[in-house]
mmCIF file of C-alpha atoms in Angstrom:
data_model
loop_
_atom_site.group_PDB
_atom_site.id
_atom_site.type_symbol
_atom_site.label_atom_id
_atom_site.label_comp_id
_atom_site.label_asym_id
_atom_site.label_seq_id
_atom_site.Cartn_x
_atom_site.Cartn_y
_atom_site.Cartn_z
ATOM 1 C CA UNK S 1243 -0.032 -0.290 0.036
ATOM 2 C CA UNK S 1244 0.622 3.270 -0.604
ATOM 3 C CA UNK S 1245 3.105 4.821 2.298
ATOM 4 C CA UNK S 1246 1.693 8.011 1.577
ATOM 5 C CA UNK S 1247 -2.295 6.500 2.481
ATOM 6 C CA UNK S 1248 -0.806 4.669 5.307
ATOM 7 C CA UNK S 1249 0.478 8.313 7.099
ATOM 8 C CA UNK S 1250 -3.437 9.560 6.259
ATOM 9 C CA UNK S 1251 -5.112 7.105 7.894
ATOM 10 C CA UNK S 1252 -2.878 6.909 10.907
ATOM 11 C CA UNK S 1253 -3.451 11.601 10.670
ATOM 12 C CA UNK S 1254 -7.126 10.884 10.037
ATOM 13 C CA UNK S 1255 -6.729 8.383 13.518
ATOM 14 C CA UNK S 1256 -4.780 11.093 15.541
ATOM 15 C CA UNK S 1257 -7.562 13.990 14.761
ATOM 16 C CA UNK S 1258 -10.673 11.768 15.624
ATOM 17 C CA UNK S 1259 -9.003 11.594 19.514
ATOM 18 C CA UNK S 1260 -8.448 16.181 19.673
ATOM 19 C CA UNK S 1261 -12.023 16.237 17.069
ATOM 20 C CA UNK S 1262 -13.835 14.473 19.823
ATOM 21 C CA UNK S 1263 -11.963 15.921 23.280
ATOM 22 C CA UNK S 1264 -12.184 19.909 21.668
ATOM 23 C CA UNK S 1265 -16.104 19.353 20.906
ATOM 24 C CA UNK S 1266 -16.746 17.773 24.645
ATOM 25 C CA UNK S 1267 -14.995 20.884 26.015
ATOM 26 C CA UNK S 1268 -16.574 23.413 23.571
ATOM 27 C CA UNK S 1269 -13.633 24.611 22.078
ATOM 28 C CA UNK S 1270 -14.828 25.996 18.937
ATOM 29 C CA UNK S 1271 -11.665 26.354 16.425
ATOM 30 C CA UNK S 1272 -12.765 28.886 13.172
ATOM 31 C CA UNK S 1273 -9.568 30.303 11.578
ATOM 32 C CA UNK S 1274 -9.763 33.723 11.305
ATOM 33 C CA UNK S 1275 -9.298 34.363 8.063
ATOM 34 C CA UNK S 1276 -10.944 37.891 7.051
ATOM 35 C CA UNK S 1277 -9.523 39.205 4.349
ATOM 36 C CA UNK S 1278 -9.042 36.355 1.507
ATOM 37 C CA UNK S 1279 -12.301 35.791 -1.096
ATOM 38 C CA UNK S 1280 -12.340 33.143 -3.507
ATOM 39 C CA UNK S 1281 -13.152 34.358 -7.020
ATOM 40 C CA UNK S 1282 -13.952 31.393 -10.024
ATOM 41 C CA UNK S 1283 -12.840 33.249 -13.548
ATOM 42 C CA UNK S 1284 -13.366 30.653 -15.321
ATOM 43 C CA UNK S 1285 -14.887 26.427 -14.925
ATOM 44 C CA UNK S 1286 -13.111 25.761 -18.214
ATOM 45 C CA UNK S 1287 -9.989 23.604 -18.588
ATOM 46 C CA UNK S 1288 -7.757 21.887 -21.331
ATOM 47 C CA UNK S 1289 -6.759 18.993 -19.610
ATOM 48 C CA UNK S 1290 -8.768 16.464 -19.149
ATOM 49 C CA UNK S 1291 -6.933 14.316 -15.913
ATOM 50 C CA UNK S 1292 -8.240 11.571 -14.497
ATOM 51 C CA UNK S 1293 -8.226 12.005 -10.977
ATOM 52 C CA UNK S 1294 -10.041 15.287 -11.448
ATOM 53 C CA UNK S 1295 -13.960 15.994 -11.617
ATOM 54 C CA UNK S 1296 -13.650 18.317 -13.976
ATOM 55 C CA UNK S 1297 -14.806 15.491 -16.777
ATOM 56 C CA UNK S 1298 -17.973 14.700 -14.718
ATOM 57 C CA UNK S 1299 -19.258 17.547 -13.606
ATOM 58 C CA UNK S 1300 -22.715 18.780 -14.376
ATOM 59 C CA UNK S 1301 -21.935 23.151 -13.384
ATOM 60 C CA UNK S 1302 -21.391 25.168 -16.422
ATOM 61 C CA UNK S 1303 -18.579 25.382 -18.463
ATOM 62 C CA UNK S 1304 -17.841 29.091 -18.821
ATOM 63 C CA UNK S 1305 -15.883 32.055 -18.338
ATOM 64 C CA UNK S 1306 -16.708 35.324 -15.895
ATOM 65 C CA UNK S 1307 -16.993 38.406 -18.276
ATOM 66 C CA UNK S 1308 -14.863 41.317 -16.367
ATOM 67 C CA UNK S 1309 -18.062 43.648 -15.811
ATOM 68 C CA UNK S 1310 -19.310 41.289 -13.980
ATOM 69 C CA UNK S 1311 -15.891 40.816 -12.545
ATOM 70 C CA UNK S 1312 -14.897 44.174 -11.815
ATOM 71 C CA UNK S 1313 -18.453 44.079 -10.143
ATOM 72 C CA UNK S 1314 -17.231 40.829 -7.910
ATOM 73 C CA UNK S 1315 -14.400 42.658 -6.393
ATOM 74 C CA UNK S 1316 -16.387 46.414 -5.416
ATOM 75 C CA UNK S 1317 -19.142 44.450 -4.055
ATOM 76 C CA UNK S 1318 -15.924 42.359 -1.915
ATOM 77 C CA UNK S 1319 -13.179 45.512 -1.249
ATOM 78 C CA UNK S 1320 -16.378 47.008 0.437
ATOM 79 C CA UNK S 1321 -16.845 44.477 2.888
ATOM 80 C CA UNK S 1322 -13.519 44.349 3.626
ATOM 81 C CA UNK S 1323 -11.729 41.788 0.843
ATOM 82 C CA UNK S 1324 -8.554 42.349 0.303
ATOM 83 C CA UNK S 1325 -6.870 39.575 -1.489
ATOM 84 C CA UNK S 1326 -8.269 36.850 -3.574
ATOM 85 C CA UNK S 1327 -7.651 33.575 -4.687
ATOM 86 C CA UNK S 1328 -8.647 33.042 -8.164
ATOM 87 C CA UNK S 1329 -7.891 29.448 -8.396
ATOM 88 C CA UNK S 1330 -10.706 28.084 -10.603
ATOM 89 C CA UNK S 1331 -12.660 24.702 -8.978
ATOM 90 C CA UNK S 1332 -11.770 22.302 -11.994
ATOM 91 C CA UNK S 1333 -10.223 24.825 -14.692
ATOM 92 C CA UNK S 1334 -7.419 26.728 -15.465
ATOM 93 C CA UNK S 1335 -7.759 31.160 -15.447
ATOM 94 C CA UNK S 1336 -5.897 30.885 -18.839
ATOM 95 C CA UNK S 1337 -8.761 30.007 -20.917
ATOM 96 C CA UNK S 1338 -10.432 32.687 -20.067
ATOM 97 C CA UNK S 1339 -9.368 34.919 -22.855
ATOM 98 C CA UNK S 1340 -9.098 38.038 -20.689
ATOM 99 C CA UNK S 1341 -7.851 36.708 -17.740
ATOM 100 C CA UNK S 1342 -5.021 39.963 -18.128
ATOM 101 C CA UNK S 1343 -8.013 42.202 -17.970
ATOM 102 C CA UNK S 1344 -9.135 40.902 -14.539
ATOM 103 C CA UNK S 1345 -5.193 40.444 -14.197
ATOM 104 C CA UNK S 1346 -5.509 45.276 -14.464
ATOM 105 C CA UNK S 1347 -8.339 45.347 -12.793
ATOM 106 C CA UNK S 1348 -6.895 44.332 -9.415
ATOM 107 C CA UNK S 1349 -3.839 45.693 -10.107
ATOM 108 C CA UNK S 1350 -5.240 49.538 -10.923
ATOM 109 C CA UNK S 1351 -7.966 49.093 -7.665
ATOM 110 C CA UNK S 1352 -6.401 51.010 -4.876
ATOM 111 C CA UNK S 1353 -7.392 48.388 -1.751
ATOM 112 C CA UNK S 1354 -6.693 45.594 -3.689
ATOM 113 C CA UNK S 1355 -3.206 43.991 -1.353
ATOM 114 C CA UNK S 1356 -2.998 40.836 -3.690
ATOM 115 C CA UNK S 1357 -3.934 37.991 -5.781
ATOM 116 C CA UNK S 1358 -2.660 34.390 -6.035
ATOM 117 C CA UNK S 1359 -3.912 31.792 -8.086
ATOM 118 C CA UNK S 1360 -3.009 27.942 -9.387
ATOM 119 C CA UNK S 1361 -2.343 26.934 -14.046
ATOM 120 C CA UNK S 1362 -1.475 23.653 -15.348
ATOM 121 C CA UNK S 1363 0.669 26.349 -17.623
ATOM 122 C CA UNK S 1364 0.487 24.870 -20.890
ATOM 123 C CA UNK S 1365 -1.900 28.160 -22.089
ATOM 124 C CA UNK S 1366 -0.140 30.991 -22.162
ATOM 125 C CA UNK S 1367 1.972 32.286 -24.885
ATOM 126 C CA UNK S 1368 5.661 33.815 -24.277
ATOM 127 C CA UNK S 1369 4.454 37.020 -24.934
ATOM 128 C CA UNK S 1370 1.541 36.679 -21.751
ATOM 129 C CA UNK S 1371 4.028 35.220 -19.508
ATOM 130 C CA UNK S 1372 6.411 38.295 -20.043
ATOM 131 C CA UNK S 1373 3.683 40.258 -18.630
ATOM 132 C CA UNK S 1374 2.799 37.580 -15.945
ATOM 133 C CA UNK S 1375 6.079 38.384 -14.143
ATOM 134 C CA UNK S 1376 5.729 42.366 -14.209
ATOM 135 C CA UNK S 1377 2.639 42.281 -12.554
ATOM 136 C CA UNK S 1378 2.776 43.868 -9.200
ATOM 137 C CA UNK S 1379 -0.082 42.410 -7.238
ATOM 138 C CA UNK S 1380 0.439 38.950 -8.031
ATOM 139 C CA UNK S 1381 1.888 37.043 -4.431
ATOM 140 C CA UNK S 1382 2.293 33.717 -5.517
ATOM 141 C CA UNK S 1383 1.367 31.745 -8.317
ATOM 142 C CA UNK S 1384 1.707 27.843 -8.678
ATOM 143 C CA UNK S 1385 2.182 25.652 -11.151
ATOM 144 C CA UNK S 1386 1.084 22.085 -11.450
ATOM 145 C CA UNK S 1387 2.264 19.415 -13.289
ATOM 146 C CA UNK S 1388 0.731 16.243 -14.048
ATOM 147 C CA UNK S 1389 3.150 13.428 -14.652
ATOM 148 C CA UNK S 1390 6.809 13.364 -14.787
ATOM 149 C CA UNK S 1391 7.486 12.957 -18.265
ATOM 150 C CA UNK S 1392 5.704 12.878 -21.948
ATOM 151 C CA UNK S 1393 3.910 9.373 -21.517
ATOM 152 C CA UNK S 1394 2.922 10.160 -18.150
ATOM 153 C CA UNK S 1395 1.802 13.833 -18.794
ATOM 154 C CA UNK S 1396 -0.480 12.236 -21.321
ATOM 155 C CA UNK S 1397 -1.556 9.561 -19.490
ATOM 156 C CA UNK S 1398 -2.567 11.395 -16.238
ATOM 157 C CA UNK S 1399 -4.333 14.836 -18.647
ATOM 158 C CA UNK S 1400 -5.232 12.740 -21.774
ATOM 159 C CA UNK S 1401 -3.854 15.351 -23.705
ATOM 160 C CA UNK S 1402 -1.453 15.879 -26.259
ATOM 161 C CA UNK S 1403 1.973 15.601 -27.144
ATOM 162 C CA UNK S 1404 1.699 19.025 -28.356
ATOM 163 C CA UNK S 1405 0.306 20.430 -25.235
ATOM 164 C CA UNK S 1406 3.279 18.168 -23.104
ATOM 165 C CA UNK S 1407 6.284 20.409 -24.819
ATOM 166 C CA UNK S 1408 4.105 23.766 -24.735
ATOM 167 C CA UNK S 1409 4.715 23.406 -21.094
ATOM 168 C CA UNK S 1410 7.904 22.996 -21.333
ATOM 169 C CA UNK S 1411 9.000 26.007 -24.087
ATOM 170 C CA UNK S 1412 6.855 27.942 -21.550
ATOM 171 C CA UNK S 1413 9.178 26.569 -18.054
ATOM 172 C CA UNK S 1414 11.528 27.491 -20.094
ATOM 173 C CA UNK S 1415 10.066 31.035 -20.778
ATOM 174 C CA UNK S 1416 9.538 31.407 -17.361
ATOM 175 C CA UNK S 1417 12.558 30.243 -16.031
ATOM 176 C CA UNK S 1418 14.494 32.564 -18.263
ATOM 177 C CA UNK S 1419 12.142 35.857 -16.182
ATOM 178 C CA UNK S 1420 12.875 34.226 -12.876
ATOM 179 C CA UNK S 1421 15.150 37.402 -11.892
ATOM 180 C CA UNK S 1422 12.229 39.917 -13.265
ATOM 181 C CA UNK S 1423 9.370 37.990 -10.988
ATOM 182 C CA UNK S 1424 8.547 39.622 -7.824
ATOM 183 C CA UNK S 1425 6.223 37.112 -6.906
ATOM 184 C CA UNK S 1426 6.173 34.052 -4.901
ATOM 185 C CA UNK S 1427 6.854 30.305 -7.349
ATOM 186 C CA UNK S 1428 5.551 27.301 -5.609
ATOM 187 C CA UNK S 1429 5.431 24.628 -8.394
ATOM 188 C CA UNK S 1430 3.809 21.033 -7.304
ATOM 189 C CA UNK S 1431 4.715 17.790 -9.217
ATOM 190 C CA UNK S 1432 1.352 15.365 -9.179
ATOM 191 C CA UNK S 1433 2.439 11.942 -11.119
ATOM 192 C CA UNK S 1434 2.730 8.732 -10.021
ATOM 193 C CA UNK S 1435 4.674 6.763 -7.234
ATOM 194 C CA UNK S 1436 6.403 4.511 -10.228
ATOM 195 C CA UNK S 1437 8.197 7.824 -11.191
ATOM 196 C CA UNK S 1438 12.231 7.425 -11.275
ATOM 197 C CA UNK S 1439 13.831 9.670 -8.168
ATOM 198 C CA UNK S 1440 16.504 11.153 -10.559
ATOM 199 C CA UNK S 1441 14.701 13.750 -12.899
ATOM 200 C CA UNK S 1442 15.672 12.184 -16.309
ATOM 201 C CA UNK S 1443 12.716 13.894 -18.288
ATOM 202 C CA UNK S 1444 12.956 17.070 -20.437
ATOM 203 C CA UNK S 1445 10.575 18.323 -17.817
ATOM 204 C CA UNK S 1446 12.226 17.003 -14.703
ATOM 205 C CA UNK S 1447 15.442 18.757 -15.418
ATOM 206 C CA UNK S 1448 14.217 21.698 -15.645
ATOM 207 C CA UNK S 1449 12.646 21.074 -12.451
ATOM 208 C CA UNK S 1450 16.109 21.487 -11.039
ATOM 209 C CA UNK S 1451 17.211 24.301 -12.533
ATOM 210 C CA UNK S 1452 14.131 26.224 -10.541
ATOM 211 C CA UNK S 1453 15.464 24.676 -7.592
ATOM 212 C CA UNK S 1454 18.487 26.201 -8.491
ATOM 213 C CA UNK S 1455 16.931 29.191 -8.528
ATOM 214 C CA UNK S 1456 15.458 28.852 -4.690
ATOM 215 C CA UNK S 1457 12.167 28.206 -6.179
ATOM 216 C CA UNK S 1458 10.237 25.865 -3.882
ATOM 217 C CA UNK S 1459 9.140 22.464 -5.879
ATOM 218 C CA UNK S 1460 7.152 19.323 -3.639
ATOM 219 C CA UNK S 1461 5.577 16.191 -5.230
ATOM 220 C CA UNK S 1462 2.204 14.368 -4.340
ATOM 221 C CA UNK S 1463 1.300 10.536 -4.759
ATOM 222 C CA UNK S 1464 -1.918 10.381 -3.038
ATOM 223 C CA UNK S 1465 -4.906 11.905 -4.755
ATOM 224 C CA UNK S 1466 -8.097 13.130 -3.724
ATOM 225 C CA UNK S 1467 -11.549 11.402 -4.549
ATOM 226 C CA UNK S 1468 -13.442 15.152 -5.370
ATOM 227 C CA UNK S 1469 -16.148 14.609 -3.092
ATOM 228 C CA UNK S 1470 -16.629 10.630 -4.571
ATOM 229 C CA UNK S 1471 -16.658 11.929 -7.940
ATOM 230 C CA UNK S 1472 -13.350 10.311 -8.799
ATOM 231 C CA UNK S 1473 -13.047 6.806 -7.718
ATOM 232 C CA UNK S 1474 -9.482 4.036 -8.037
ATOM 233 C CA UNK S 1475 -11.500 2.721 -11.249
ATOM 234 C CA UNK S 1476 -10.620 6.173 -12.819
ATOM 235 C CA UNK S 1477 -6.902 5.988 -12.149
ATOM 236 C CA UNK S 1478 -7.079 2.427 -13.073
ATOM 237 C CA UNK S 1479 -3.970 1.339 -14.659
ATOM 238 C CA UNK S 1480 -2.147 4.093 -13.416
ATOM 239 C CA UNK S 1481 0.376 3.955 -10.582
ATOM 240 C CA UNK S 1482 -2.544 5.793 -8.329
ATOM 241 C CA UNK S 1483 -4.147 5.871 -5.066
ATOM 242 C CA UNK S 1484 -7.022 7.676 -4.753
ATOM 243 C CA UNK S 1485 -7.443 8.518 -1.010
ATOM 244 C CA UNK S 1486 -11.779 6.836 0.496
ATOM 245 C CA UNK S 1487 -13.570 8.979 2.389
ATOM 246 C CA UNK S 1488 -13.990 6.113 4.998
ATOM 247 C CA UNK S 1489 -10.729 7.022 6.515
ATOM 248 C CA UNK S 1490 -12.176 10.891 7.943
ATOM 249 C CA UNK S 1491 -13.597 10.855 10.819
ATOM 250 C CA UNK S 1492 -16.077 14.243 10.538
ATOM 251 C CA UNK S 1493 -17.508 15.976 13.976
ATOM 252 C CA UNK S 1494 -19.037 19.486 13.132
ATOM 253 C CA UNK S 1495 -19.065 22.172 10.814
ATOM 254 C CA UNK S 1496 -16.067 21.636 7.892
ATOM 255 C CA UNK S 1497 -13.839 24.881 8.945
ATOM 256 C CA UNK S 1498 -14.177 25.438 4.908
ATOM 257 C CA UNK S 1499 -17.579 26.750 5.079
ATOM 258 C CA UNK S 1500 -15.945 29.913 7.493
ATOM 259 C CA UNK S 1501 -13.059 30.283 5.128
ATOM 260 C CA UNK S 1502 -13.008 28.572 1.665
ATOM 261 C CA UNK S 1503 -16.272 30.042 -0.281
ATOM 262 C CA UNK S 1504 -16.090 30.744 -3.448
ATOM 263 C CA UNK S 1505 -18.083 32.991 -6.031
ATOM 264 C CA UNK S 1506 -18.332 30.406 -9.118
ATOM 265 C CA UNK S 1507 -17.458 32.047 -12.971
ATOM 266 C CA UNK S 1508 -21.547 31.325 -13.114
ATOM 267 C CA UNK S 1509 -22.256 34.329 -10.273
ATOM 268 C CA UNK S 1510 -23.545 31.477 -8.193
ATOM 269 C CA UNK S 1511 -21.393 31.575 -4.485
ATOM 270 C CA UNK S 1512 -20.678 28.043 -3.001
ATOM 271 C CA UNK S 1513 -20.205 27.392 0.833
ATOM 272 C CA UNK S 1514 -17.086 25.101 -0.634
ATOM 273 C CA UNK S 1515 -14.408 26.553 -2.681
ATOM 274 C CA UNK S 1516 -12.075 22.984 -2.748
ATOM 275 C CA UNK S 1517 -14.349 19.991 -3.695
ATOM 276 C CA UNK S 1518 -17.862 20.767 -4.358
ATOM 277 C CA UNK S 1519 -17.677 21.132 -8.446
ATOM 278 C CA UNK S 1520 -21.185 21.129 -9.102
ATOM 279 C CA UNK S 1521 -22.283 23.968 -6.517
ATOM 280 C CA UNK S 1522 -25.129 21.672 -4.007
ATOM 281 C CA UNK S 1523 -23.500 23.340 -1.175
ATOM 282 C CA UNK S 1524 -24.800 26.936 -2.961
ATOM 283 C CA UNK S 1525 -25.875 29.994 -0.367
ATOM 284 C CA UNK S 1526 -26.407 32.586 -2.579
ATOM 285 C CA UNK S 1527 -26.473 33.928 -6.454
ATOM 286 C CA UNK S 1528 -25.334 37.203 -7.812
ATOM 287 C CA UNK S 1529 -27.071 37.432 -10.303
ATOM 288 C CA UNK S 1530 -30.308 37.741 -7.705
ATOM 289 C CA UNK S 1531 -29.015 39.082 -4.648
ATOM 290 C CA UNK S 1532 -25.954 41.337 -3.363
ATOM 291 C CA UNK S 1533 -22.664 40.151 -1.548
ATOM 292 C CA UNK S 1534 -23.229 41.526 1.455
ATOM 293 C CA UNK S 1535 -26.622 39.499 1.415
ATOM 294 C CA UNK S 1536 -24.814 36.185 0.805
ATOM 295 C CA UNK S 1537 -22.191 36.359 2.960
ATOM 296 C CA UNK S 1538 -24.027 37.060 6.240
ATOM 297 C CA UNK S 1539 -25.540 35.504 9.364
ATOM 298 C CA UNK S 1540 -28.880 37.052 8.624
ATOM 299 C CA UNK S 1541 -28.602 34.829 5.344
ATOM 300 C CA UNK S 1542 -30.461 31.183 6.222
ATOM 301 C CA UNK S 1543 -29.649 29.507 3.076
ATOM 302 C CA UNK S 1544 -26.096 30.046 4.766
ATOM 303 C CA UNK S 1545 -26.768 29.413 8.533
ATOM 304 C CA UNK S 1546 -28.453 26.254 7.394
ATOM 305 C CA UNK S 1547 -25.314 25.088 6.227
ATOM 306 C CA UNK S 1548 -23.238 25.586 8.879
ATOM 307 C CA UNK S 1549 -25.780 24.246 11.185
ATOM 308 C CA UNK S 1550 -26.352 21.023 10.000
ATOM 309 C CA UNK S 1551 -22.716 19.768 9.760
ATOM 310 C CA UNK S 1552 -22.902 21.079 13.182
ATOM 311 C CA UNK S 1553 -25.891 18.290 14.107
ATOM 312 C CA UNK S 1554 -23.215 15.728 12.172
ATOM 313 C CA UNK S 1555 -26.419 15.878 8.618
ATOM 314 C CA UNK S 1556 -23.806 15.809 5.887
ATOM 315 C CA UNK S 1557 -24.742 16.211 2.420
ATOM 316 C CA UNK S 1558 -23.958 13.911 0.039
ATOM 317 C CA UNK S 1559 -20.659 15.745 -1.471
ATOM 318 C CA UNK S 1560 -19.509 16.030 1.838
ATOM 319 C CA UNK S 1561 -20.463 12.582 2.763
ATOM 320 C CA UNK S 1562 -18.308 11.478 -0.338
ATOM 321 C CA UNK S 1563 -15.517 14.022 0.896
ATOM 322 C CA UNK S 1564 -11.892 12.839 1.758
ATOM 323 C CA UNK S 1565 -11.072 16.673 2.621
ATOM 324 C CA UNK S 1566 -12.704 18.219 5.501
ATOM 325 C CA UNK S 1567 -11.085 19.986 7.652
ATOM 326 C CA UNK S 1568 -13.564 19.660 11.316
ATOM 327 C CA UNK S 1569 -13.863 23.049 13.186
ATOM 328 C CA UNK S 1570 -12.757 21.050 16.193
ATOM 329 C CA UNK S 1571 -8.995 20.223 14.817
ATOM 330 C CA UNK S 1572 -5.819 22.139 14.538
ATOM 331 C CA UNK S 1573 -3.304 21.473 11.547
ATOM 332 C CA UNK S 1574 0.040 21.045 11.678
ATOM 333 C CA UNK S 1575 0.111 24.254 9.270
ATOM 334 C CA UNK S 1576 -2.240 26.299 11.169
ATOM 335 C CA UNK S 1577 -0.073 26.051 14.367
ATOM 336 C CA UNK S 1578 3.368 26.382 12.334
ATOM 337 C CA UNK S 1579 1.757 29.478 10.933
ATOM 338 C CA UNK S 1580 0.402 30.687 14.161
ATOM 339 C CA UNK S 1581 -3.448 31.168 12.936
ATOM 340 C CA UNK S 1582 -5.767 32.464 14.785
ATOM 341 C CA UNK S 1583 -8.927 31.018 15.681
ATOM 342 C CA UNK S 1584 -12.289 32.164 16.954
ATOM 343 C CA UNK S 1585 -15.870 30.603 17.731
ATOM 344 C CA UNK S 1586 -19.057 30.232 15.587
ATOM 345 C CA UNK S 1587 -20.206 32.990 16.777
ATOM 346 C CA UNK S 1588 -17.820 34.933 16.937
ATOM 347 C CA UNK S 1589 -17.330 34.647 13.146
ATOM 348 C CA UNK S 1590 -20.965 35.694 12.930
ATOM 349 C CA UNK S 1591 -20.292 38.683 14.909
ATOM 350 C CA UNK S 1592 -17.169 39.770 12.150
ATOM 351 C CA UNK S 1593 -19.484 38.880 9.446
ATOM 352 C CA UNK S 1594 -22.285 40.672 10.645
ATOM 353 C CA UNK S 1595 -19.982 43.805 10.698
ATOM 354 C CA UNK S 1596 -18.226 42.823 6.735
ATOM 355 C CA UNK S 1597 -22.080 42.682 5.604
ATOM 356 C CA UNK S 1598 -22.878 46.059 7.033
ATOM 357 C CA UNK S 1599 -19.436 47.423 5.882
ATOM 358 C CA UNK S 1600 -20.477 46.735 2.739
ATOM 359 C CA UNK S 1601 -24.567 48.052 2.442
ATOM 360 C CA UNK S 1602 -23.440 50.798 3.555
ATOM 361 C CA UNK S 1603 -20.374 51.033 0.662
ATOM 362 C CA UNK S 1604 -21.131 52.263 -3.416
ATOM 363 C CA UNK S 1605 -21.210 49.239 -5.254
ATOM 364 C CA UNK S 1606 -21.560 48.973 -9.088
ATOM 365 C CA UNK S 1607 -24.964 48.076 -10.594
ATOM 366 C CA UNK S 1608 -24.653 44.166 -11.144
ATOM 367 C CA UNK S 1609 -24.654 43.260 -15.042
ATOM 368 C CA UNK S 1610 -27.884 41.256 -16.419
ATOM 369 C CA UNK S 1611 -25.310 38.421 -17.026
ATOM 370 C CA UNK S 1612 -21.831 37.075 -15.652
ATOM 371 C CA UNK S 1613 -21.352 33.740 -18.522
ATOM 372 C CA UNK S 1614 -19.291 34.586 -21.825
ATOM 373 C CA UNK S 1615 -21.004 32.645 -23.595
ATOM 374 C CA UNK S 1616 -18.814 33.136 -26.913
ATOM 375 C CA UNK S 1617 -16.205 31.406 -24.420
ATOM 376 C CA UNK S 1618 -18.248 28.777 -24.187
ATOM 377 C CA UNK S 1619 -18.865 28.270 -27.945
ATOM 378 C CA UNK S 1620 -15.343 29.730 -29.539
ATOM 379 C CA UNK S 1621 -11.601 28.653 -28.430
ATOM 380 C CA UNK S 1622 -9.126 31.080 -30.616
ATOM 381 C CA UNK S 1623 -6.590 28.605 -32.550
ATOM 382 C CA UNK S 1624 -3.956 29.217 -29.860
ATOM 383 C CA UNK S 1625 -6.267 27.238 -27.258
ATOM 384 C CA UNK S 1626 -6.713 23.902 -26.637
ATOM 385 C CA UNK S 1627 -10.044 21.944 -26.865
ATOM 386 C CA UNK S 1628 -10.789 19.880 -24.659
ATOM 387 C CA UNK S 1629 -11.149 16.376 -26.221
ATOM 388 C CA UNK S 1630 -14.913 14.849 -25.755
#
């Protein structure tokens, strides 16, 4: 068995003890995170990775209009949000043709402090990479690489040699600009257990050169089940382990409900930005009401979701999810970072103040629709069309 899976099982067992102890003691550990908001600019992707929910989800595959994005930023900053996570739930930011317009909106907004995102880095061209390194408010960029060579890349992503070569060329272009970038760069390699330890492919050799520049790289061999969307059958024939939700002890509300809600490309505000690809945890829609009304303790839909989980009632996607993080458990990274915590009631009070602040500030009128319909149906010649 994969040693990483064994280690995770052991951690789950230890977590159960802490969760029960803190629950009995009435100690709620809701992370005190008041500045970061997740906004999905595009739910489209050019890859069809076998471990991802993208090919199975039913939610629309679209990009957000620039005007709607600006409205989201105005409403969010009015509520006190200053940092933005742009990583799509299952897509890639560069599938949005107008993503640099959105970057410009963030760069020029007086109260936006920064933003960050993940990307598979197969889509931007050399000129866009040149523009990327000159962004001033981009705090962190994480490049996700799937597979350790051409063969494993194609097996995992269901893509082509052409796209693999584009990834390689893009990494070369970024490497040449390392002295000019101001953002923090991370590279994550998600591949198979049987990957060679020594770099043998062109891409892995490139990563060695990134390390020489002080870039943090890490590898992952355990794959999440995407709330039940992905099973071991989906990765059959590959040395990949998909984790099961059976060993994930669930008691109390998931902390992601308080920190990782997301404005999706359609305008739906979802209670989870991590694994709920079809927005079954929807708490509102920006086409119907403003953000300060959705992210509010006076929103009964949002509060009901939290109360359900506090009672031990988990919806289907949550029952199957192995990414759950109880508010009665502190994680290693939180201890390392010195994360501050609050109770649910304190969270509600802070959210109430933010909601009132948003109501009192001038907000732009919402456009009729956030969906860039043309993006869903037309792709320019430089974009890879997902295989059907």
